[in-house]
Amino acid sequence: MKTVPMRPEKASRYGLVAIALHWLIAIGIVILIGMGLIMDHVSLDPMRMFQFYQLHKSIGITVLLLVCLRVGWRLTHAAPTLPDSVPVRECRMAHMAHLALYGLQLLLPLSGWAMVSASVLGIPTVLFGTVPWPDLPVLATLQNKDPVEAALKGFHHWAAWALAVLIVLHVTAVLRHALILRDSIPGRMRPWPVRPSRHKRLEN
Protein backbone atom coordinates (compact mmCIF):
# COMPACT_ATOMS: atom_id res chain seq x y z
CA MET A 1 0.00 0.00 0.00
CA LYS A 2 1.47 3.30 -1.13
CA THR A 3 1.55 6.18 1.26
CA VAL A 4 0.79 9.63 -0.08
CA PRO A 5 3.32 12.19 1.13
CA MET A 6 1.65 14.94 3.09
CA ARG A 7 2.15 18.50 1.91
CA PRO A 8 3.32 21.01 4.48
CA GLU A 9 0.54 23.27 5.63
CA LYS A 10 0.68 26.87 4.52
CA ALA A 11 1.29 29.31 7.32
CA SER A 12 -1.89 31.21 8.15
CA ARG A 13 -0.17 33.78 10.39
CA TYR A 14 3.01 35.79 10.48
CA GLY A 15 5.67 34.67 12.92
CA LEU A 16 6.07 36.16 16.38
CA VAL A 17 9.09 38.28 15.37
CA ALA A 18 7.26 39.81 12.39
CA ILE A 19 4.16 40.48 14.51
CA ALA A 20 6.18 42.11 17.30
CA LEU A 21 8.07 44.33 14.84
CA HIS A 22 4.83 45.26 13.05
CA TRP A 23 3.12 46.49 16.20
CA LEU A 24 6.18 48.23 17.64
CA ILE A 25 6.62 50.13 14.37
CA ALA A 26 2.90 50.93 14.19
CA ILE A 27 2.86 52.34 17.72
CA GLY A 28 5.99 54.37 17.02
CA ILE A 29 4.57 55.83 13.80
CA VAL A 30 1.28 56.82 15.44
CA ILE A 31 3.20 58.57 18.22
CA LEU A 32 5.43 60.34 15.67
CA ILE A 33 2.48 61.57 13.61
CA GLY A 34 0.77 62.88 16.74
CA MET A 35 3.95 64.62 17.87
CA GLY A 36 4.43 66.11 14.41
CA LEU A 37 0.92 67.59 14.46
CA ILE A 38 1.56 69.07 17.91
CA MET A 39 4.86 70.60 16.84
CA ASP A 40 3.28 72.10 13.71
CA HIS A 41 0.03 73.42 15.17
CA VAL A 42 0.46 73.93 18.93
CA SER A 43 2.35 76.84 20.45
CA LEU A 44 4.83 75.54 23.00
CA ASP A 45 7.49 77.34 24.98
CA PRO A 46 11.01 76.95 23.52
CA MET A 47 12.21 74.46 26.13
CA ARG A 48 9.17 72.20 25.70
CA MET A 49 9.51 72.42 21.90
CA PHE A 50 13.17 71.47 22.16
CA GLN A 51 12.22 68.43 24.28
CA PHE A 52 9.53 67.47 21.77
CA TYR A 53 11.99 67.67 18.88
CA GLN A 54 14.57 65.58 20.72
CA LEU A 55 11.99 62.91 21.61
CA HIS A 56 10.60 62.99 18.06
CA LYS A 57 14.10 62.38 16.67
CA SER A 58 14.77 59.62 19.19
CA ILE A 59 11.57 57.74 18.36
CA GLY A 60 12.11 58.35 14.63
CA ILE A 61 15.58 56.78 14.65
CA THR A 62 14.26 53.88 16.72
CA VAL A 63 11.49 53.32 14.16
CA LEU A 64 14.08 53.45 11.35
CA LEU A 65 16.13 50.72 13.03
CA LEU A 66 13.02 48.60 13.63
CA VAL A 67 11.92 49.02 10.00
CA CYS A 68 15.36 47.92 8.80
CA LEU A 69 15.01 44.81 10.99
CA ARG A 70 11.48 44.25 9.65
CA VAL A 71 12.62 44.49 6.03
CA GLY A 72 15.54 42.14 6.67
CA TRP A 73 13.25 39.66 8.41
CA ARG A 74 10.71 39.88 5.60
CA LEU A 75 13.36 39.21 2.94
CA THR A 76 14.44 36.04 4.73
CA HIS A 77 11.04 34.80 5.90
CA ALA A 78 8.12 34.27 3.54
CA ALA A 79 4.81 35.92 4.36
CA PRO A 80 1.72 33.72 4.76
CA THR A 81 -0.10 33.27 1.49
CA LEU A 82 -3.40 35.01 0.90
CA PRO A 83 -6.55 32.86 0.73
CA ASP A 84 -7.58 31.63 -2.72
CA SER A 85 -10.80 33.63 -2.34
CA VAL A 86 -8.89 36.92 -2.68
CA PRO A 87 -9.00 38.12 -6.32
CA VAL A 88 -5.71 38.44 -8.18
CA ARG A 89 -6.22 42.17 -8.69
CA GLU A 90 -6.74 42.69 -4.97
CA CYS A 91 -3.59 40.67 -4.21
CA ARG A 92 -1.59 42.93 -6.52
CA MET A 93 -3.03 46.07 -4.94
CA ALA A 94 -2.22 44.76 -1.47
CA HIS A 95 1.34 43.99 -2.57
CA MET A 96 1.78 47.50 -3.99
CA ALA A 97 0.33 49.06 -0.83
CA HIS A 98 2.74 47.09 1.34
CA LEU A 99 5.69 48.18 -0.80
CA ALA A 100 4.56 51.80 -0.48
CA LEU A 101 4.24 51.42 3.29
CA TYR A 102 7.72 49.94 3.57
CA GLY A 103 9.13 52.67 1.33
CA LEU A 104 7.59 55.53 3.30
CA GLN A 105 8.52 53.94 6.63
CA LEU A 106 12.14 54.09 5.47
CA LEU A 107 12.03 57.45 3.68
CA LEU A 108 10.37 59.37 6.50
CA PRO A 109 12.96 58.78 9.23
CA LEU A 110 15.78 59.04 6.68
CA SER A 111 14.48 62.41 5.46
CA GLY A 112 14.11 63.55 9.08
CA TRP A 113 17.68 62.50 9.80
CA ALA A 114 18.82 64.33 6.67
CA MET A 115 16.82 67.44 7.65
CA VAL A 116 18.41 67.50 11.10
CA SER A 117 21.85 67.01 9.54
CA ALA A 118 21.30 69.98 7.19
CA SER A 119 19.82 72.21 9.89
CA VAL A 120 21.41 75.64 10.21
CA LEU A 121 21.00 75.37 14.00
CA GLY A 122 23.33 72.37 14.21
CA ILE A 123 21.68 70.99 17.35
CA PRO A 124 23.16 67.55 18.14
CA THR A 125 20.87 64.54 18.38
CA VAL A 126 21.06 62.51 21.59
CA LEU A 127 18.71 59.53 21.54
CA PHE A 128 16.54 59.56 24.65
CA GLY A 129 19.07 61.89 26.26
CA THR A 130 21.66 59.11 26.42
CA VAL A 131 23.07 57.92 23.07
CA PRO A 132 24.71 60.51 20.75
CA TRP A 133 23.57 60.08 17.14
CA PRO A 134 25.76 61.45 14.32
CA ASP A 135 24.64 63.74 11.51
CA LEU A 136 24.93 62.62 7.91
CA PRO A 137 28.44 63.76 6.96
CA VAL A 138 27.75 65.32 3.55
CA LEU A 139 24.76 67.37 4.70
CA ALA A 140 26.39 68.43 7.95
CA THR A 141 29.27 70.10 6.06
CA LEU A 142 27.25 72.05 3.48
CA GLN A 143 28.11 75.73 3.19
CA ASN A 144 24.59 76.87 2.29
CA LYS A 145 22.17 74.73 4.31
CA ASP A 146 19.04 76.90 4.09
CA PRO A 147 17.61 75.66 0.74
CA VAL A 148 18.53 72.05 1.46
CA GLU A 149 16.91 72.13 4.90
CA ALA A 150 13.77 73.75 3.46
CA ALA A 151 13.48 71.14 0.69
CA LEU A 152 13.96 68.27 3.13
CA LYS A 153 11.44 69.78 5.53
CA GLY A 154 8.83 70.00 2.76
CA PHE A 155 9.49 66.42 1.68
CA HIS A 156 9.30 65.16 5.26
CA HIS A 157 6.00 67.00 5.80
CA TRP A 158 4.24 65.66 2.72
CA ALA A 159 5.69 62.17 3.09
CA ALA A 160 4.18 62.08 6.59
CA TRP A 161 0.76 62.96 5.18
CA ALA A 162 1.16 60.31 2.45
CA LEU A 163 2.00 57.71 5.10
CA ALA A 164 -1.01 58.79 7.18
CA VAL A 165 -3.29 58.31 4.16
CA LEU A 166 -1.82 54.87 3.47
CA ILE A 167 -2.31 53.88 7.11
CA VAL A 168 -5.98 54.92 6.94
CA LEU A 169 -6.43 52.86 3.75
CA HIS A 170 -4.62 49.92 5.37
CA VAL A 171 -6.82 50.02 8.48
CA THR A 172 -9.93 50.39 6.30
CA ALA A 173 -8.96 47.29 4.31
CA VAL A 174 -8.39 45.30 7.51
CA LEU A 175 -11.79 46.37 8.87
CA ARG A 176 -13.42 45.38 5.57
CA HIS A 177 -11.95 41.88 5.84
CA ALA A 178 -12.85 41.64 9.54
CA LEU A 179 -16.40 43.04 9.52
CA ILE A 180 -17.72 42.53 5.97
CA LEU A 181 -15.83 39.66 4.32
CA ARG A 182 -15.15 37.94 7.67
CA ASP A 183 -12.15 36.03 6.36
CA SER A 184 -8.86 35.03 8.00
CA ILE A 185 -6.72 37.93 6.76
CA PRO A 186 -7.02 40.19 9.87
CA GLY A 187 -5.86 37.30 12.06
CA ARG A 188 -2.54 37.03 10.22
CA MET A 189 -1.04 39.93 12.18
CA ARG A 190 -2.96 39.77 15.47
CA PRO A 191 -0.72 39.50 18.54
CA TRP A 192 -2.81 36.56 19.73
CA PRO A 193 -3.87 33.47 17.74
CA VAL A 194 -7.46 33.35 16.55
CA ARG A 195 -9.47 30.55 18.09
CA PRO A 196 -12.03 28.81 15.88
CA SER A 197 -15.60 29.64 16.68
CA ARG A 198 -17.83 27.13 18.51
CA HIS A 199 -19.85 26.62 15.33
CA LYS A 200 -16.74 25.63 13.35
CA ARG A 201 -15.57 23.29 16.13
CA LEU A 202 -18.91 21.51 16.07
CA GLU A 203 -18.68 21.12 12.29
CA ASN A 204 -15.28 19.47 12.64
PDB file of C-alpha atoms in Angstrom, residues 30-181:
ATOM      1  CA  VAL A  30       1.279  56.825  15.444  1.00  0.00           C
ATOM      2  CA  ILE A  31       3.204  58.574  18.216  1.00  0.00           C
ATOM      3  CA  LEU A  32       5.434  60.339  15.673  1.00  0.00           C
ATOM      4  CA  ILE A  33       2.483  61.569  13.605  1.00  0.00           C
ATOM      5  CA  GLY A  34       0.771  62.875  16.743  1.00  0.00           C
ATOM      6  CA  MET A  35       3.946  64.625  17.865  1.00  0.00           C
ATOM      7  CA  GLY A  36       4.428  66.115  14.407  1.00  0.00           C
ATOM      8  CA  LEU A  37       0.923  67.589  14.463  1.00  0.00           C
ATOM      9  CA  ILE A  38       1.556  69.069  17.915  1.00  0.00           C
ATOM     10  CA  MET A  39       4.865  70.601  16.837  1.00  0.00           C
ATOM     11  CA  ASP A  40       3.279  72.098  13.707  1.00  0.00           C
ATOM     12  CA  HIS A  41       0.029  73.423  15.168  1.00  0.00           C
ATOM     13  CA  VAL A  42       0.464  73.926  18.926  1.00  0.00           C
ATOM     14  CA  SER A  43       2.346  76.842  20.452  1.00  0.00           C
ATOM     15  CA  LEU A  44       4.826  75.537  22.999  1.00  0.00           C
ATOM     16  CA  ASP A  45       7.487  77.339  24.978  1.00  0.00           C
ATOM     17  CA  PRO A  46      11.014  76.952  23.524  1.00  0.00           C
ATOM     18  CA  MET A  47      12.209  74.455  26.129  1.00  0.00           C
ATOM     19  CA  ARG A  48       9.172  72.202  25.699  1.00  0.00           C
ATOM     20  CA  MET A  49       9.505  72.423  21.901  1.00  0.00           C
ATOM     21  CA  PHE A  50      13.175  71.469  22.163  1.00  0.00           C
ATOM     22  CA  GLN A  51      12.224  68.428  24.276  1.00  0.00           C
ATOM     23  CA  PHE A  52       9.535  67.474  21.770  1.00  0.00           C
ATOM     24  CA  TYR A  53      11.992  67.669  18.878  1.00  0.00           C
ATOM     25  CA  GLN A  54      14.570  65.576  20.721  1.00  0.00           C
ATOM     26  CA  LEU A  55      11.994  62.913  21.609  1.00  0.00           C
ATOM     27  CA  HIS A  56      10.604  62.987  18.058  1.00  0.00           C
ATOM     28  CA  LYS A  57      14.099  62.384  16.665  1.00  0.00           C
ATOM     29  CA  SER A  58      14.766  59.622  19.191  1.00  0.00           C
ATOM     30  CA  ILE A  59      11.573  57.736  18.356  1.00  0.00           C
ATOM     31  CA  GLY A  60      12.110  58.348  14.630  1.00  0.00           C
ATOM     32  CA  ILE A  61      15.582  56.779  14.648  1.00  0.00           C
ATOM     33  CA  THR A  62      14.261  53.882  16.722  1.00  0.00           C
ATOM     34  CA  VAL A  63      11.492  53.315  14.161  1.00  0.00           C
ATOM     35  CA  LEU A  64      14.084  53.454  11.353  1.00  0.00           C
ATOM     36  CA  LEU A  65      16.131  50.716  13.025  1.00  0.00           C
ATOM     37  CA  LEU A  66      13.020  48.602  13.626  1.00  0.00           C
ATOM     38  CA  VAL A  67      11.917  49.020   9.999  1.00  0.00           C
ATOM     39  CA  CYS A  68      15.361  47.916   8.799  1.00  0.00           C
ATOM     40  CA  LEU A  69      15.012  44.814  10.993  1.00  0.00           C
ATOM     41  CA  ARG A  70      11.481  44.252   9.654  1.00  0.00           C
ATOM     42  CA  VAL A  71      12.618  44.493   6.031  1.00  0.00           C
ATOM     43  CA  GLY A  72      15.537  42.140   6.674  1.00  0.00           C
ATOM     44  CA  TRP A  73      13.251  39.662   8.410  1.00  0.00           C
ATOM     45  CA  ARG A  74      10.708  39.884   5.598  1.00  0.00           C
ATOM     46  CA  LEU A  75      13.358  39.207   2.942  1.00  0.00           C
ATOM     47  CA  THR A  76      14.442  36.045   4.729  1.00  0.00           C
ATOM     48  CA  HIS A  77      11.036  34.799   5.899  1.00  0.00           C
ATOM     49  CA  ALA A  78       8.121  34.272   3.541  1.00  0.00           C
ATOM     50  CA  ALA A  79       4.807  35.920   4.361  1.00  0.00           C
ATOM     51  CA  PRO A  80       1.723  33.717   4.756  1.00  0.00           C
ATOM     52  CA  THR A  81      -0.096  33.272   1.486  1.00  0.00           C
ATOM     53  CA  LEU A  82      -3.399  35.012   0.899  1.00  0.00           C
ATOM     54  CA  PRO A  83      -6.546  32.861   0.727  1.00  0.00           C
ATOM     55  CA  ASP A  84      -7.581  31.629  -2.716  1.00  0.00           C
ATOM     56  CA  SER A  85     -10.795  33.626  -2.336  1.00  0.00           C
ATOM     57  CA  VAL A  86      -8.890  36.915  -2.676  1.00  0.00           C
ATOM     58  CA  PRO A  87      -9.003  38.124  -6.319  1.00  0.00           C
ATOM     59  CA  VAL A  88      -5.705  38.443  -8.176  1.00  0.00           C
ATOM     60  CA  ARG A  89      -6.219  42.171  -8.692  1.00  0.00           C
ATOM     61  CA  GLU A  90      -6.740  42.687  -4.967  1.00  0.00           C
ATOM     62  CA  CYS A  91      -3.590  40.669  -4.209  1.00  0.00           C
ATOM     63  CA  ARG A  92      -1.585  42.928  -6.515  1.00  0.00           C
ATOM     64  CA  MET A  93      -3.031  46.065  -4.942  1.00  0.00           C
ATOM     65  CA  ALA A  94      -2.219  44.762  -1.467  1.00  0.00           C
ATOM     66  CA  HIS A  95       1.340  43.991  -2.572  1.00  0.00           C
ATOM     67  CA  MET A  96       1.777  47.503  -3.994  1.00  0.00           C
ATOM     68  CA  ALA A  97       0.329  49.064  -0.834  1.00  0.00           C
ATOM     69  CA  HIS A  98       2.742  47.091   1.341  1.00  0.00           C
ATOM     70  CA  LEU A  99       5.687  48.180  -0.802  1.00  0.00           C
ATOM     71  CA  ALA A 100       4.557  51.801  -0.479  1.00  0.00           C
ATOM     72  CA  LEU A 101       4.238  51.421   3.293  1.00  0.00           C
ATOM     73  CA  TYR A 102       7.723  49.942   3.573  1.00  0.00           C
ATOM     74  CA  GLY A 103       9.131  52.673   1.334  1.00  0.00           C
ATOM     75  CA  LEU A 104       7.592  55.526   3.303  1.00  0.00           C
ATOM     76  CA  GLN A 105       8.525  53.942   6.631  1.00  0.00           C
ATOM     77  CA  LEU A 106      12.142  54.092   5.467  1.00  0.00           C
ATOM     78  CA  LEU A 107      12.032  57.449   3.682  1.00  0.00           C
ATOM     79  CA  LEU A 108      10.368  59.375   6.500  1.00  0.00           C
ATOM     80  CA  PRO A 109      12.962  58.785   9.232  1.00  0.00           C
ATOM     81  CA  LEU A 110      15.783  59.043   6.677  1.00  0.00           C
ATOM     82  CA  SER A 111      14.479  62.410   5.461  1.00  0.00           C
ATOM     83  CA  GLY A 112      14.108  63.552   9.075  1.00  0.00           C
ATOM     84  CA  TRP A 113      17.682  62.497   9.796  1.00  0.00           C
ATOM     85  CA  ALA A 114      18.821  64.334   6.668  1.00  0.00           C
ATOM     86  CA  MET A 115      16.821  67.437   7.646  1.00  0.00           C
ATOM     87  CA  VAL A 116      18.408  67.499  11.098  1.00  0.00           C
ATOM     88  CA  SER A 117      21.855  67.015   9.539  1.00  0.00           C
ATOM     89  CA  ALA A 118      21.302  69.976   7.193  1.00  0.00           C
ATOM     90  CA  SER A 119      19.818  72.212   9.891  1.00  0.00           C
ATOM     91  CA  VAL A 120      21.414  75.642  10.214  1.00  0.00           C
ATOM     92  CA  LEU A 121      20.996  75.372  13.998  1.00  0.00           C
ATOM     93  CA  GLY A 122      23.325  72.374  14.212  1.00  0.00           C
ATOM     94  CA  ILE A 123      21.676  70.992  17.351  1.00  0.00           C
ATOM     95  CA  PRO A 124      23.156  67.552  18.143  1.00  0.00           C
ATOM     96  CA  THR A 125      20.874  64.541  18.383  1.00  0.00           C
ATOM     97  CA  VAL A 126      21.064  62.510  21.592  1.00  0.00           C
ATOM     98  CA  LEU A 127      18.714  59.529  21.545  1.00  0.00           C
ATOM     99  CA  PHE A 128      16.537  59.565  24.654  1.00  0.00           C
ATOM    100  CA  GLY A 129      19.068  61.889  26.262  1.00  0.00           C
ATOM    101  CA  THR A 130      21.655  59.106  26.420  1.00  0.00           C
ATOM    102  CA  VAL A 131      23.069  57.924  23.075  1.00  0.00           C
ATOM    103  CA  PRO A 132      24.712  60.512  20.751  1.00  0.00           C
ATOM    104  CA  TRP A 133      23.567  60.082  17.144  1.00  0.00           C
ATOM    105  CA  PRO A 134      25.756  61.450  14.318  1.00  0.00           C
ATOM    106  CA  ASP A 135      24.637  63.743  11.506  1.00  0.00           C
ATOM    107  CA  LEU A 136      24.935  62.618   7.907  1.00  0.00           C
ATOM    108  CA  PRO A 137      28.442  63.762   6.964  1.00  0.00           C
ATOM    109  CA  VAL A 138      27.750  65.321   3.550  1.00  0.00           C
ATOM    110  CA  LEU A 139      24.759  67.365   4.698  1.00  0.00           C
ATOM    111  CA  ALA A 140      26.390  68.428   7.948  1.00  0.00           C
ATOM    112  CA  THR A 141      29.268  70.104   6.062  1.00  0.00           C
ATOM    113  CA  LEU A 142      27.250  72.051   3.482  1.00  0.00           C
ATOM    114  CA  GLN A 143      28.112  75.727   3.191  1.00  0.00           C
ATOM    115  CA  ASN A 144      24.585  76.871   2.290  1.00  0.00           C
ATOM    116  CA  LYS A 145      22.173  74.734   4.305  1.00  0.00           C
ATOM    117  CA  ASP A 146      19.042  76.898   4.087  1.00  0.00           C
ATOM    118  CA  PRO A 147      17.607  75.664   0.735  1.00  0.00           C
ATOM    119  CA  VAL A 148      18.534  72.046   1.463  1.00  0.00           C
ATOM    120  CA  GLU A 149      16.913  72.127   4.895  1.00  0.00           C
ATOM    121  CA  ALA A 150      13.770  73.753   3.460  1.00  0.00           C
ATOM    122  CA  ALA A 151      13.482  71.141   0.693  1.00  0.00           C
ATOM    123  CA  LEU A 152      13.958  68.268   3.132  1.00  0.00           C
ATOM    124  CA  LYS A 153      11.441  69.780   5.531  1.00  0.00           C
ATOM    125  CA  GLY A 154       8.829  69.998   2.761  1.00  0.00           C
ATOM    126  CA  PHE A 155       9.490  66.423   1.676  1.00  0.00           C
ATOM    127  CA  HIS A 156       9.298  65.164   5.264  1.00  0.00           C
ATOM    128  CA  HIS A 157       6.003  67.003   5.803  1.00  0.00           C
ATOM    129  CA  TRP A 158       4.243  65.659   2.724  1.00  0.00           C
ATOM    130  CA  ALA A 159       5.685  62.169   3.094  1.00  0.00           C
ATOM    131  CA  ALA A 160       4.182  62.085   6.589  1.00  0.00           C
ATOM    132  CA  TRP A 161       0.760  62.956   5.178  1.00  0.00           C
ATOM    133  CA  ALA A 162       1.157  60.315   2.450  1.00  0.00           C
ATOM    134  CA  LEU A 163       1.997  57.711   5.096  1.00  0.00           C
ATOM    135  CA  ALA A 164      -1.008  58.787   7.183  1.00  0.00           C
ATOM    136  CA  VAL A 165      -3.291  58.313   4.159  1.00  0.00           C
ATOM    137  CA  LEU A 166      -1.820  54.868   3.467  1.00  0.00           C
ATOM    138  CA  ILE A 167      -2.310  53.878   7.106  1.00  0.00           C
ATOM    139  CA  VAL A 168      -5.983  54.920   6.943  1.00  0.00           C
ATOM    140  CA  LEU A 169      -6.427  52.859   3.755  1.00  0.00           C
ATOM    141  CA  HIS A 170      -4.624  49.920   5.366  1.00  0.00           C
ATOM    142  CA  VAL A 171      -6.823  50.017   8.481  1.00  0.00           C
ATOM    143  CA  THR A 172      -9.933  50.390   6.300  1.00  0.00           C
ATOM    144  CA  ALA A 173      -8.958  47.287   4.309  1.00  0.00           C
ATOM    145  CA  VAL A 174      -8.389  45.305   7.512  1.00  0.00           C
ATOM    146  CA  LEU A 175     -11.792  46.373   8.873  1.00  0.00           C
ATOM    147  CA  ARG A 176     -13.416  45.377   5.571  1.00  0.00           C
ATOM    148  CA  HIS A 177     -11.948  41.882   5.837  1.00  0.00           C
ATOM    149  CA  ALA A 178     -12.850  41.637   9.539  1.00  0.00           C
ATOM    150  CA  LEU A 179     -16.399  43.040   9.517  1.00  0.00           C
ATOM    151  CA  ILE A 180     -17.720  42.530   5.969  1.00  0.00           C
ATOM    152  CA  LEU A 181     -15.831  39.664   4.319  1.00  0.00           C
TER     153      LEU A 181
END
